[in-house]
């Protein structure tokens, strides 16, 4: 169940804007910045120095490693892992179960369960459970 930010799971140096909701067992690391209207699900790990801009939704069981920057109005599906230093631009949707490798820049929606590495999809599983590995 979501509630207002639980201070015991937020590092004292993190900056959390107004109207942020955060699920149970979610932690926010040192120096993280979370914008207004952000919703973070349960059991998420928001790493050191992560920036999440306004009106973004992070669903349950996500991991945002240190240095990740998430733009405005982004949706990140549950069980997604975003590697250290990766960037996601404004208004992008990341499908559930996706993995974004270290340092990648995401400019377009990832509507399937995908793995993104070196500027290309290296694995994709669509809604019909068809798998495509390159």
Coordinates of C-alpha atoms in Angstrom, one line a residue:
X1 CA 0.0 0.0 0.0
X2 CA 1.4 3.4 -1.0
X3 CA 1.7 6.2 1.5
X4 CA 3.5 9.5 1.8
X5 CA 7.2 9.2 2.0
X6 CA 8.5 7.1 5.0
X7 CA 11.5 9.1 6.3
X8 CA 13.2 6.1 7.8
X9 CA 13.8 4.6 4.3
X10 CA 15.1 7.9 2.8
X11 CA 18.7 8.9 3.3
X12 CA 18.9 12.3 5.1
X13 CA 20.7 13.9 2.1
X14 CA 18.0 13.0 -0.4
X15 CA 15.7 15.8 -1.6
X16 CA 12.0 14.8 -1.9
X17 CA 9.5 17.2 -3.4
X18 CA 5.9 17.6 -2.3
X19 CA 3.2 15.1 -3.2
X20 CA 5.6 12.1 -3.6
X21 CA 4.2 8.7 -2.7
X22 CA 6.3 5.7 -1.9
X23 CA 5.5 2.1 -1.3
X24 CA 6.5 -0.1 1.6
X25 CA 10.0 -1.4 1.7
X26 CA 11.3 1.2 -0.8
X27 CA 14.6 2.9 -0.1
X28 CA 16.0 6.1 -1.5
X29 CA 19.8 6.6 -1.4
X30 CA 22.1 9.5 -0.6
X31 CA 21.8 12.6 -2.7
X32 CA 18.8 11.3 -4.7
X33 CA 16.4 14.0 -6.0
X34 CA 12.7 13.1 -6.4
X35 CA 10.4 15.6 -8.2
X36 CA 6.8 16.6 -7.4
X37 CA 4.1 14.2 -8.1
X38 CA 6.3 11.1 -8.4
X39 CA 4.9 7.8 -7.4
X40 CA 7.3 5.0 -6.4
X41 CA 6.0 1.5 -5.9
X42 CA 6.7 -1.1 -3.2
X43 CA 10.1 -2.8 -2.7
X44 CA 12.0 -0.4 -5.0
X45 CA 15.7 0.6 -4.6
X46 CA 16.5 4.1 -5.7
X47 CA 20.3 4.4 -5.6
X48 CA 22.7 7.2 -4.7
X49 CA 22.4 10.3 -6.8
X50 CA 19.4 9.2 -8.8
X51 CA 17.2 12.0 -10.2
X52 CA 13.6 11.3 -10.9
X53 CA 11.8 14.3 -12.5
X54 CA 8.2 15.3 -11.9
X55 CA 5.1 13.2 -12.5
X56 CA 7.0 10.0 -13.1
X57 CA 5.7 6.6 -12.0
X58 CA 8.0 3.8 -10.9
X59 CA 6.1 0.6 -10.3
X60 CA 6.8 -2.2 -7.8
X61 CA 10.1 -4.1 -7.4
X62 CA 12.3 -1.8 -9.6
X63 CA 16.0 -1.1 -9.1
X64 CA 17.5 2.3 -10.2
X65 CA 21.2 2.0 -9.7
X66 CA 23.4 5.0 -8.7
X67 CA 23.5 8.0 -11.1
X68 CA 20.3 7.1 -13.1
X69 CA 18.4 10.1 -14.5
X70 CA 14.7 9.7 -15.3
X71 CA 12.9 12.5 -17.2
X72 CA 9.4 13.9 -16.6
X73 CA 6.2 11.9 -17.1
X74 CA 8.0 8.6 -17.5
X75 CA 6.4 5.2 -16.6
X76 CA 8.7 2.4 -15.5
X77 CA 7.0 -1.0 -15.4
X78 CA 7.4 -3.4 -12.4
X79 CA 10.5 -5.6 -12.0
X80 CA 12.6 -3.3 -14.2
X81 CA 16.4 -2.7 -13.6
X82 CA 18.1 0.4 -14.8
X83 CA 21.9 0.3 -14.7
X84 CA 24.3 2.8 -13.3
X85 CA 24.3 6.2 -15.1
X86 CA 21.6 5.3 -17.6
X87 CA 19.3 8.1 -18.8
X88 CA 15.6 7.9 -19.7
X89 CA 14.2 11.0 -21.6
X90 CA 10.8 12.6 -21.0
X91 CA 7.5 10.9 -21.6
X92 CA 9.0 7.4 -22.2
X93 CA 7.3 4.1 -21.1
X94 CA 9.5 1.2 -20.0
X95 CA 7.8 -2.2 -20.1
X96 CA 7.7 -4.5 -17.1
X97 CA 10.7 -6.8 -16.6
X98 CA 13.0 -4.7 -18.8
X99 CA 16.7 -4.3 -18.2
X100 CA 18.7 -1.2 -19.3
X101 CA 22.4 -1.7 -19.1
X102 CA 25.0 0.7 -17.6
X103 CA 25.2 4.2 -19.2
X104 CA 22.5 3.7 -21.8
X105 CA 20.3 6.5 -23.1
X106 CA 16.6 5.6 -23.8
X107 CA 14.9 7.9 -26.2
X108 CA 11.9 5.8 -27.2
X109 CA 9.3 3.6 -25.5
X110 CA 10.2 0.1 -24.5
X111 CA 6.8 -1.5 -24.5
X112 CA 7.9 -5.1 -24.3
X113 CA 10.1 -6.9 -21.8
X114 CA 13.5 -5.9 -23.3
X115 CA 17.2 -5.8 -22.6
X116 CA 18.9 -2.7 -24.0
X117 CA 22.7 -2.6 -24.5
X118 CA 25.1 -0.6 -26.6
X119 CA 22.3 1.3 -28.3
X120 CA 20.3 -1.8 -29.5
X121 CA 17.8 -4.2 -28.2
X122 CA 19.6 -7.5 -27.5
X123 CA 16.5 -9.4 -26.3
X124 CA 12.8 -8.8 -26.7
X125 CA 9.8 -10.8 -25.4
X126 CA 6.5 -9.6 -26.7
X127 CA 3.0 -10.0 -25.2
X128 CA 2.6 -13.3 -27.1
X129 CA 5.7 -14.7 -25.4
X130 CA 7.6 -14.8 -28.7
X131 CA 11.3 -14.3 -28.0
X132 CA 13.8 -12.5 -30.2
X133 CA 17.5 -12.5 -29.4
X134 CA 20.0 -10.8 -31.6

